[in-house]
Structures are given as C-alpha cells and as structure tokens.
Short mmCIF file of C-alpha atoms and ligand atoms in Angstrom, two decimals:
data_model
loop_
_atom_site.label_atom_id
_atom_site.label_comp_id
_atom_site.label_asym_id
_atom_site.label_seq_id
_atom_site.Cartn_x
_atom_site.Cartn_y
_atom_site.Cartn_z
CA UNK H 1 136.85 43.61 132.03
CA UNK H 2 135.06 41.08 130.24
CA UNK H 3 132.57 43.76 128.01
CA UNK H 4 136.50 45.56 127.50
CA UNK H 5 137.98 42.40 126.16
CA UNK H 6 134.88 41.43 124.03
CA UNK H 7 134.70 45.06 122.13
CA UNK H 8 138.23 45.26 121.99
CA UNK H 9 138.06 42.31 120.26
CA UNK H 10 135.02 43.19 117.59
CA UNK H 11 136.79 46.36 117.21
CA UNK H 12 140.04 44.68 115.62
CA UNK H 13 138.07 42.59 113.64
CA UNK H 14 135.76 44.93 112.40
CA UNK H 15 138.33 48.29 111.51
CA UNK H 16 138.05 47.57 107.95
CA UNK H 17 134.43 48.00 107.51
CA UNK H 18 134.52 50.93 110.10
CA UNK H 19 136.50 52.59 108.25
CA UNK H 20 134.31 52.23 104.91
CA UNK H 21 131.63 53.39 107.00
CA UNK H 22 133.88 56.26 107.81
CA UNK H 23 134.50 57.10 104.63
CA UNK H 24 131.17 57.05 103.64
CA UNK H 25 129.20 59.05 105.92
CA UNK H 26 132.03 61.88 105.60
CA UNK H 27 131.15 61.49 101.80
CA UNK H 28 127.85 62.30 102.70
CA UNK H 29 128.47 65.30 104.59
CA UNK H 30 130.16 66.46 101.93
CA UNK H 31 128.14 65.77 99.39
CA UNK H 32 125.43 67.18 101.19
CA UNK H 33 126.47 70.55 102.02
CA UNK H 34 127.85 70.95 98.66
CA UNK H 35 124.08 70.51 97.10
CA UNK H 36 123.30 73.02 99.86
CA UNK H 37 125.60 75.53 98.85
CA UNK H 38 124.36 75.12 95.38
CA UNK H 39 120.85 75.28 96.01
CA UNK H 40 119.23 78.49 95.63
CA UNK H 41 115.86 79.97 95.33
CA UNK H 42 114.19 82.93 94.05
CA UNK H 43 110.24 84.51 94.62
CA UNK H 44 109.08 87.56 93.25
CA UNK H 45 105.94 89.39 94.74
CA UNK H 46 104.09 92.46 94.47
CA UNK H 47 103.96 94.44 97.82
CA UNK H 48 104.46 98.10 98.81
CA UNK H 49 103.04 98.81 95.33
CA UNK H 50 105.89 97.74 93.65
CA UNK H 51 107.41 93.98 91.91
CA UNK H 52 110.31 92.78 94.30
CA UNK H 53 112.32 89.54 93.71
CA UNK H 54 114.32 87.99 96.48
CA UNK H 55 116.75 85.45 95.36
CA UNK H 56 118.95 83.19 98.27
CA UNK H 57 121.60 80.94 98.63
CA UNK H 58 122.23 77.94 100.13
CA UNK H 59 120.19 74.75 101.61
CA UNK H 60 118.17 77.55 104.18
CA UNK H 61 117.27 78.74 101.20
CA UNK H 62 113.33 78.15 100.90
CA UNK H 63 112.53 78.65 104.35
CA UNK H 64 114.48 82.05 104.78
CA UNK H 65 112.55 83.32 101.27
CA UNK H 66 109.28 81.94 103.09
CA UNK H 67 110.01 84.00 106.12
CA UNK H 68 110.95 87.20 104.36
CA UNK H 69 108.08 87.61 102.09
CA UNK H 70 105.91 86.94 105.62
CA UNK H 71 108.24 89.86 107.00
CA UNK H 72 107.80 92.03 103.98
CA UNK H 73 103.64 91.44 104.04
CA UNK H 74 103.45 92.40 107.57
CA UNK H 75 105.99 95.51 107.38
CA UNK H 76 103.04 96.60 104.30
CA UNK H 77 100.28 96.02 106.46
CA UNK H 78 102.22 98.32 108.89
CA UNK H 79 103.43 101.08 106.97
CA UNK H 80 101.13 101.64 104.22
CA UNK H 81 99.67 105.04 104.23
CA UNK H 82 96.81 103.88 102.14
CA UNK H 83 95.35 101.04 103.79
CA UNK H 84 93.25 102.43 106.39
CA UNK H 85 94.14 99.93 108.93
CA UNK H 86 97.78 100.53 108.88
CA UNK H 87 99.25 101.76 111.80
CA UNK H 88 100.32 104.77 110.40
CA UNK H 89 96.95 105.26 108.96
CA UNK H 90 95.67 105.15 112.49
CA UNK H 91 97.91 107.20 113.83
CA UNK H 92 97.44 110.10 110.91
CA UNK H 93 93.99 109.92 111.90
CA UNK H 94 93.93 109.46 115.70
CA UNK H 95 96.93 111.87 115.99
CA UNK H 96 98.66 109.69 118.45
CA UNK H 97 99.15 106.31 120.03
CA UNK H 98 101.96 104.01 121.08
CA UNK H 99 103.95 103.13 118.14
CA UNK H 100 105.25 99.43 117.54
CA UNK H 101 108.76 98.58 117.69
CA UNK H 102 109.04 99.31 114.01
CA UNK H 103 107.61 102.24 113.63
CA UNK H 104 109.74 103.60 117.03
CA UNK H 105 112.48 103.07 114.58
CA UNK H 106 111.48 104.47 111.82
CA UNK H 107 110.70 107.41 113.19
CA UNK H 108 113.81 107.84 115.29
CA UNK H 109 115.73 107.27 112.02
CA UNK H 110 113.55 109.65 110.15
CA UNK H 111 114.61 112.52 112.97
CA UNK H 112 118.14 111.40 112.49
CA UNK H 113 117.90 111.63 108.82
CA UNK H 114 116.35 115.24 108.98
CA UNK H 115 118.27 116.05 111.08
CA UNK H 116 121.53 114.89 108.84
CA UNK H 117 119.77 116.62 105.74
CA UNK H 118 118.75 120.10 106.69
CA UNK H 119 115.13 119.00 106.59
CA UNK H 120 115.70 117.89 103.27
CA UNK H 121 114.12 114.52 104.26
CA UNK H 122 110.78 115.14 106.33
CA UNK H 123 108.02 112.48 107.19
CA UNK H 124 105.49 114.88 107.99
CA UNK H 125 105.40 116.23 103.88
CA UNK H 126 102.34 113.62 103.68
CA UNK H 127 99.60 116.73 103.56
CA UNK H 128 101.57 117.80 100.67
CA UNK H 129 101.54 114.51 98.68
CA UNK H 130 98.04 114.13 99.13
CA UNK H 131 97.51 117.59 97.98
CA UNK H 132 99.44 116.62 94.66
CA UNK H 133 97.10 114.02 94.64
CA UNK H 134 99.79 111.06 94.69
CA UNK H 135 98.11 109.57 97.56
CA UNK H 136 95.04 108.01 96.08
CA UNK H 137 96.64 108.58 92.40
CA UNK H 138 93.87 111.14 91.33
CA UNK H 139 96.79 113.69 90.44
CA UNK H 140 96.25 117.42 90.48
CA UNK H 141 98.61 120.50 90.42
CA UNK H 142 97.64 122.54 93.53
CA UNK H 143 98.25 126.52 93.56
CA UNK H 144 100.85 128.44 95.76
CA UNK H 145 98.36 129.89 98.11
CA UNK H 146 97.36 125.73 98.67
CA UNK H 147 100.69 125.26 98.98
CA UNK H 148 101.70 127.50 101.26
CA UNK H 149 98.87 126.47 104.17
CA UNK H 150 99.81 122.81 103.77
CA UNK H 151 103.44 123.71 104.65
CA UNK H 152 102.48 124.98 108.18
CA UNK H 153 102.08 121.30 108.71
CA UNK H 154 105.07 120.33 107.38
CA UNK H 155 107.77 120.45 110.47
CA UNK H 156 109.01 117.64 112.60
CA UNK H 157 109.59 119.68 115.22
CA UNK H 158 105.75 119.26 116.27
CA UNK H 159 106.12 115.84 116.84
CA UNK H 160 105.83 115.00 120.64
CA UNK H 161 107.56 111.70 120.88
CA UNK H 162 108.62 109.78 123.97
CA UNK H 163 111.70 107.33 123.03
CA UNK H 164 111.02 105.48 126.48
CA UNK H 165 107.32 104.74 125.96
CA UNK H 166 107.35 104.67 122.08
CA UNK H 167 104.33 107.34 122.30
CA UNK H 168 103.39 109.95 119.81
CA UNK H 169 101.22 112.67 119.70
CA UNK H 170 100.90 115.40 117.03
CA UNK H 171 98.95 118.51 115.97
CA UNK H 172 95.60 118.34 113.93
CA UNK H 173 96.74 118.72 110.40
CA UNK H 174 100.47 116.59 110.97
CA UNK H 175 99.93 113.31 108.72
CA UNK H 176 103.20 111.11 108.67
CA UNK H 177 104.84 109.47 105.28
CA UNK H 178 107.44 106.80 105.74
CA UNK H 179 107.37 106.35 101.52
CA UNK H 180 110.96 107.54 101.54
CA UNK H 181 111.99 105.03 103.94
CA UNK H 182 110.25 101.80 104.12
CA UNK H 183 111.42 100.02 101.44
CA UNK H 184 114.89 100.53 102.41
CA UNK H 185 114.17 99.64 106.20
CA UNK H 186 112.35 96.58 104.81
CA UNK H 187 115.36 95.22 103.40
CA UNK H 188 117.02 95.64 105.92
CA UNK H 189 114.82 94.17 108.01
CA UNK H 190 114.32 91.31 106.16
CA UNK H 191 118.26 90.67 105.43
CA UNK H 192 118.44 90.75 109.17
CA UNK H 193 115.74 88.32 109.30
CA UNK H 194 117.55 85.78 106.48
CA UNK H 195 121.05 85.49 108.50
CA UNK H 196 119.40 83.17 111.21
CA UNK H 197 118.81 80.91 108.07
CA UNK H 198 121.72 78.42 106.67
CA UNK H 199 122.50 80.64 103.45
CA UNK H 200 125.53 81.86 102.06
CA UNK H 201 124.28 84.59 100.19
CA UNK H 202 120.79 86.77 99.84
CA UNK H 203 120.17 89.34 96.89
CA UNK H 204 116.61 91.25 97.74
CA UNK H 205 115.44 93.84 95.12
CA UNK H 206 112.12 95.52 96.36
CA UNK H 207 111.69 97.82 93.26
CA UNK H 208 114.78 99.35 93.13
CA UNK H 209 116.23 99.47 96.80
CA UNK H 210 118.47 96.41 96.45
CA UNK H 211 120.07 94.80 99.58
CA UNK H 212 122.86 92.04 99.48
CA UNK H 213 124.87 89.76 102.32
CA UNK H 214 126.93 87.45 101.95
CA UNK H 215 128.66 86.22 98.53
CA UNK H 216 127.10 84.33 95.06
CA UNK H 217 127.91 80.61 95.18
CA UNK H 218 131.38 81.58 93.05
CA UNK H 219 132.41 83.75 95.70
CA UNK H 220 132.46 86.88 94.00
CA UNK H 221 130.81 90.40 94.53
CA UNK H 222 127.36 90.77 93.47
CA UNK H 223 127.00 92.70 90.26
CA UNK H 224 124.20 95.25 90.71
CA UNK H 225 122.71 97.25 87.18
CA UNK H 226 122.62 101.21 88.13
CA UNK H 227 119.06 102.16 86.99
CA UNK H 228 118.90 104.39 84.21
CA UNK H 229 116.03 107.34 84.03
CA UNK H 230 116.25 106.81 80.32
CA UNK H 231 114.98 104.11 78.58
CA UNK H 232 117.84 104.63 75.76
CA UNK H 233 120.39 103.79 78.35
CA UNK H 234 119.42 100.34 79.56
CA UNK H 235 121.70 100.92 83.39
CA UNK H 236 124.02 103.61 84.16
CA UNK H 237 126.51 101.11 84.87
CA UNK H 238 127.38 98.28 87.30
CA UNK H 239 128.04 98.31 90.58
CA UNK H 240 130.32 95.30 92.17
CA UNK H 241 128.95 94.92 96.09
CA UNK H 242 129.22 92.54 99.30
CA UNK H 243 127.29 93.14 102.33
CA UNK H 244 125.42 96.64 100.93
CA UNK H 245 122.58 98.18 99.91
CA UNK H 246 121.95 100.46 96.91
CA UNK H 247 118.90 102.69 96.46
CA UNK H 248 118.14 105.01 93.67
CA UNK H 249 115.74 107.80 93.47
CA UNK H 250 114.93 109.47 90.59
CA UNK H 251 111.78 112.29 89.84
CA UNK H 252 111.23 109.74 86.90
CA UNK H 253 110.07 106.86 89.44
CA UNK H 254 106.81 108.47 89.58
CA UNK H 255 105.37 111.20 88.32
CA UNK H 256 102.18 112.35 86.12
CA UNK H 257 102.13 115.39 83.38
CA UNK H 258 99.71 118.15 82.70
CA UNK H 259 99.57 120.33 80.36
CA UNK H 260 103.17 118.97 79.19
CA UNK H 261 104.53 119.17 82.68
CA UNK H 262 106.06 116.38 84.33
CA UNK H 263 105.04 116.77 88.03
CA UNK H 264 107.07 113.84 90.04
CA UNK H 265 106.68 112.27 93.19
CA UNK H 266 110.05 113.91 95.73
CA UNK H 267 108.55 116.91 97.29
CA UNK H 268 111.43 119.90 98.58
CA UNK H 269 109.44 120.34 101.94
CA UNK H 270 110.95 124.40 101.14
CA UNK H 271 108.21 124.95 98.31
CA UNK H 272 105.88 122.02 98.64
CA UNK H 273 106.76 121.37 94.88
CA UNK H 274 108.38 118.53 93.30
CA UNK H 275 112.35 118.86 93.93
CA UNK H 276 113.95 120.32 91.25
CA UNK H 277 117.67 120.65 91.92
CA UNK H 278 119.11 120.13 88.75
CA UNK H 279 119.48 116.13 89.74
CA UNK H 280 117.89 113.22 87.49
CA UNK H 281 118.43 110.15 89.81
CA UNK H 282 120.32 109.94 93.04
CA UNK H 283 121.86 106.09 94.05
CA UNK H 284 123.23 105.77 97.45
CA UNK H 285 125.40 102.57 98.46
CA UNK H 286 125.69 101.99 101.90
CA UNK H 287 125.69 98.50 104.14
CA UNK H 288 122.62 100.30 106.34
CA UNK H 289 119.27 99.96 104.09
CA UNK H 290 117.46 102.68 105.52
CA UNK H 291 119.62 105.33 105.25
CA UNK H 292 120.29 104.73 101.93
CA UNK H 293 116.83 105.11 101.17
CA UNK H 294 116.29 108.26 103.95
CA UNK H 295 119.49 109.85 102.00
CA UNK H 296 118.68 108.51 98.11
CA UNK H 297 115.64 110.56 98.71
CA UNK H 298 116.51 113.35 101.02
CA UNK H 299 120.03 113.93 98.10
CA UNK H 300 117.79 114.58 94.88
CA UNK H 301 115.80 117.44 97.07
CA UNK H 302 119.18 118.82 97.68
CA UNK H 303 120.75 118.47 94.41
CA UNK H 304 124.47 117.96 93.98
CA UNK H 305 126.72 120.50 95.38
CA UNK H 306 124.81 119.81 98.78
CA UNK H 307 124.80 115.98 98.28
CA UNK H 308 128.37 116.00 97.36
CA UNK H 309 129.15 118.36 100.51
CA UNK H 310 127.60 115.80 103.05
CA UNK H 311 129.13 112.57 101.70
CA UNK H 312 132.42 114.37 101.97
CA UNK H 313 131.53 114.51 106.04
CA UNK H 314 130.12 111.45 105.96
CA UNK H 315 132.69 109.09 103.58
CA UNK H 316 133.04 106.43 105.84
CA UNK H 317 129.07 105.85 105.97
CA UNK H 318 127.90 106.07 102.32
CA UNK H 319 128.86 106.66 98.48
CA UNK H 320 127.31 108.10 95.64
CA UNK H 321 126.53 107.85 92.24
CA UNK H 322 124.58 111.15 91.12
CA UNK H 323 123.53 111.64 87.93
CA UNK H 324 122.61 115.73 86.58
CA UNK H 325 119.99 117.50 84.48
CA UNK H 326 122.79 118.00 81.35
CA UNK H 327 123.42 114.21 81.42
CA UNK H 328 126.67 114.34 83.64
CA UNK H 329 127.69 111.02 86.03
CA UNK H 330 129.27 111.68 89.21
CA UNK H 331 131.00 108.72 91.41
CA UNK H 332 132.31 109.09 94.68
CA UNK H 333 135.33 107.34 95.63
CA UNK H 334 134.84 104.95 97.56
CA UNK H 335 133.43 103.40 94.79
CA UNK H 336 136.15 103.61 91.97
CA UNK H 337 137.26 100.57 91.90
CA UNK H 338 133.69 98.98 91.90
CA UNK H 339 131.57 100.86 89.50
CA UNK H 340 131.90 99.83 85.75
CA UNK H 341 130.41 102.03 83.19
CA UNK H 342 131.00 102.94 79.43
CA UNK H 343 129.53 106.24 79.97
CA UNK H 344 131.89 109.34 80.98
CA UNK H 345 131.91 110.03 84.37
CA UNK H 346 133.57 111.88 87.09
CA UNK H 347 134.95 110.30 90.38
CA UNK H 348 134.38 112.95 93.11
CA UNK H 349 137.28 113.10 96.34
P1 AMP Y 401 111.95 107.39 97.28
O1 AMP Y 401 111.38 106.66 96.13
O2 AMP Y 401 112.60 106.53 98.31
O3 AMP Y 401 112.83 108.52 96.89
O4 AMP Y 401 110.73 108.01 98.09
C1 AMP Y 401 109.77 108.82 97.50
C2 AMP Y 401 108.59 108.84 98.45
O5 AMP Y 401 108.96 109.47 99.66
C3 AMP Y 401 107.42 109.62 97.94
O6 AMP Y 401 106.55 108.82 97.17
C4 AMP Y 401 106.77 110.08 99.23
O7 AMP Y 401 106.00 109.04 99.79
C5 AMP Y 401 107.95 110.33 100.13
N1 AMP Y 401 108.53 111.69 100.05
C6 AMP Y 401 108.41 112.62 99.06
N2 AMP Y 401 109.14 113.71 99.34
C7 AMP Y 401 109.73 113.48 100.53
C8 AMP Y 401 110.61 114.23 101.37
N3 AMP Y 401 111.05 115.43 101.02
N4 AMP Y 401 111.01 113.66 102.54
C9 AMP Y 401 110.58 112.44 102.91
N5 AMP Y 401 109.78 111.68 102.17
C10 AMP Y 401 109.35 112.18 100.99
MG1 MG Y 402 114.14 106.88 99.67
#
C-alpha cells in the first residue's frame, strides 16, 4: 500500500515531464523511420559475365544489398558453365550426381518451360553453343553435317532425373546450359532473399533481366527503359511496374560476324542455328523471374505468331512486348495502360 501511495504520488507530480518525455521519444520514432524510409543504397558488380546494379530502399537497406551480392556470387559459382568447378560443370563432365537445391529447381523449371514451349527452350543445346564456339568465345560457324550430330544430343527427354532424391544422370554427349535461365532465377532469388530485410522497395538489374518489389520512396510504380537493339533508339519505351520482372532477349545481346554475317547467341534447338524467326528482341513482364527469362528466350526461337499464340493461353501469367525484323512493336494487353512509348505500336488482345 505504502510503494502504491508513494508512486501514485511521484506520478502526479511528475505527468508534466512524462509527458515531454512522451512526446519526445514518439518524435524519435518518427523521425527515425522516416530517415529509414529515405535511405537507400545502390552497388553495382560484375558477375555472370555481365554489369548488374542493385539499388534498395529503406533503413535494411545496406545489409539486404550485402546479402544479395553474397547470393548472386554464390548462384555464379554454381551455375557457371565455364568455371570448371561449377556444379554444372561437374555434372556435364561426370554425367550425373545429386543436384543442390538450386539446381533441382532449375531444372524442374527448365522441363516445365520446355515443356510450355514446344522445346523451344532446351537446357541440353550446350553441345551446340560450344560448337558455335560461344562457350570459350573463340567463335566459329560449324557446317550442317556438324550440326546435325550435335543435335542427337540435344533432347531433354534423356535426362534421368529423380525429383525425390534430386539425382541426375545423363547420356555421354548431354552437356546442360542454364544461360537462358539463371539470371532471371537469380533475381528472383535474390528479391526473395531482400524481403526478410526492413526495405520498402528493391530495383535489381543483372544486365538486362530487371526484378522489382515493393514501391520507390514516392510510392509510385517503378519506371523501367525497354531496351532497344538499336543504338539510334535509346529504349523502346517505358514500362510502369510493381512487384515484376522484365527480361529482354534479343539476337543482338551477343553475337559475332563472319564474313558479314551476324551469327548470335539463341540457338532454335530445330536447326542448331541461331533463331531466326523474324523477331529482333523479345521482353517478357511477369512477377516470376525465371520464367520470364525461360520464356524471353524460349519466344525469340519461336518468333511472333507462336509467342503471341501462347500468351493468349497464358494471359494471366505473363505479357509481352515483341519487337519484328521490319521494325514493328507489338504490346500485349495487359500492359496498355503501363507501357509509354513514342514509337507506333500495336496492342495485341
Ligand atoms: P537469354 O539471354 O536469356 O535469352 O539467354 C541466352 C542464353 O541461353 C545463351 O547464351 C545460351 O547460354 C542459352 N541458350 C541459347 N539457346 C537456347 C535455347 N534454345 N534454349 C535454352 N537456352 C538457350
Ligand atoms: Mg532468357
């Protein structure tokens, strides 16, 4: 009763300066979060042979960007084809082993993907890119007859995989590529990664597969440049996005010329040759990263009337922006009222 009566007491006295303190330490708070939401930072690295800036708000910020470059280095050391360490180096020599989580993924998305694209997209096209020399980068146009014995290797249907054990085993000459799809399961990987962090936003661009969650301190959508295969035309117009990815891929990405032929880097796994559907640059938009990048890929080998046909199944999953040999821009429409362009172009229903 006594301890009651005595704090009671100091209580009364002291409500005044409470209440200061009160007012303070809210003021704090505030204050606080506020330079947290308006905190941001940005790191740009090479990795997966390619420049890739990741930019993130809010007072998490450092640590997440610390995190996902750690992510991103260890998904390389993983996935590259050239670094003879790799797992999937191992595994294209050894012919089989027990894949990591990762690469249990991949690989199940990569069926999926082939699956979803006629074979458009295959994994197993790697003989063929080392053929065309864009393996080591010592390019070289191989004949038909060449040609034609690598593509008895290329066929997922050889692969023997167990989804319960994560093993793999495959024939002799089967050597795996995830190229097509590791960026864009990288980012979204790494987004994943960045939500544990305190952030309100996260903008990754790992050479042109470009992930986003969350919103820009001002709240709105994040603008995203189109890329453009011609250097005249600076973007092919912006895209406003929340919570997406958007991949492009375009013959001009990577390619070499002989003999004034431009020889690129997207193989049609029908004629072992670089894809030439009539497409210049394919950009998918879609809140899962790796299909984007399976499809972005997968689309330019199957040129427009094809791509067109699928995202009319598959609306709900994906959009397009598709861009034609003569020049012409196509836009599906889910994205007509976020695209923004002062070329012509032609919303597809
Ligand atoms: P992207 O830049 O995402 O379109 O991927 C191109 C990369 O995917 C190439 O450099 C190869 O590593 C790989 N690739 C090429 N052709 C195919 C294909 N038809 N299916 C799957 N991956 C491919
Ligand atoms: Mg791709």
């Amino acid at each position: 009763m006594r301890i009651k009566n005595y704090l009671d007491g100091n209580v009364c006295k002291n409500i005044p300066v409470l209440a200061l303190l009160l007012i303070i330490c809210i003021g704090i708070v505030i204050l606080d979060r506020q330079q947290g939401k308006n905190q941001s930072s940005t790191k740009a690295i090479f990795a997966m042979d390619t420049y890739m800036e990741l930019t993130a708000y809010g007072s998490g910020s450092e640590a997440a960007l610390a995190a996902a470059e750690l992510e991103i280095r260890r998904l390389d050391a993983l996935l590259s084809t050239g670094n003879s360490t790799s797992e999937i180096a191992r595994l294209n020599t050894e012919k089989s082993g027990v894949l990591s989580q990762d690469s249990c993924y991949l690989l199940e998305r990569s069926i999926q993907i082939n699956e979803l694209t006629e074979g458009a997209f295959d994994i197993t096209i790697y003989p063929v890119m080392e053929a065309w020399g864009f393996a080591g980068e010592e390019f070289r146009v191989p004949d038909d007859k060449e040609l034609s014995e690598l593509l008895q290797y290329v066929d997922m249907s050889v692969l023997e995989y167990s989804k319960e054990t994560g093993e793999l085993k495959m024939p002799q000459h089967t050597k795996l590529d995830f190229g097509g799809i590791g960026k864009g399961y990288t980012s979204q990987r790494v987004t994943e990664l960045m939500r544990e962090y305190d952030l309100e936003g996260v903008i990754l661009n790992l050479g042109g597969n470009v992930q986003t969650f969350g919103e820009k301190p001002d709240k709105s959508d994040w603008k995203i440049a189109v890329k453009s295969p011609e250097n005249s035309v600076p973007y092919l117009g912006i895209l406003s996005v929340k919570d997406k990815a958007v991949v492009t891929s375009g013959g001009y990405e990577r390619y070499f010329e002989e003999d004034g032929v431009a020889y690129h880097h997207i193989i049609d796994p029908r004629t072992g040759k670089p894809a030439q559907s009539g497409l210049m640059s394919v950009t998918v938009v879609c809140r899962d990263g790796t299909l984007a990048d399976g499809l972005s890929t997968a689309l330019y080998v199957l040129g427009r009337d094809k791509a067109v046909a699928l995202w009319q199944q598959h609306s709900d999953e994906f959009d397009l922006i598709l861009l034609d040999e003569q020049g012409k821009l196509y836009v599906t429409s889910g994205l007509e009222n976020a695209f923004m362009s002062e070329l012509e172009y032609e919303i597809i229903y």
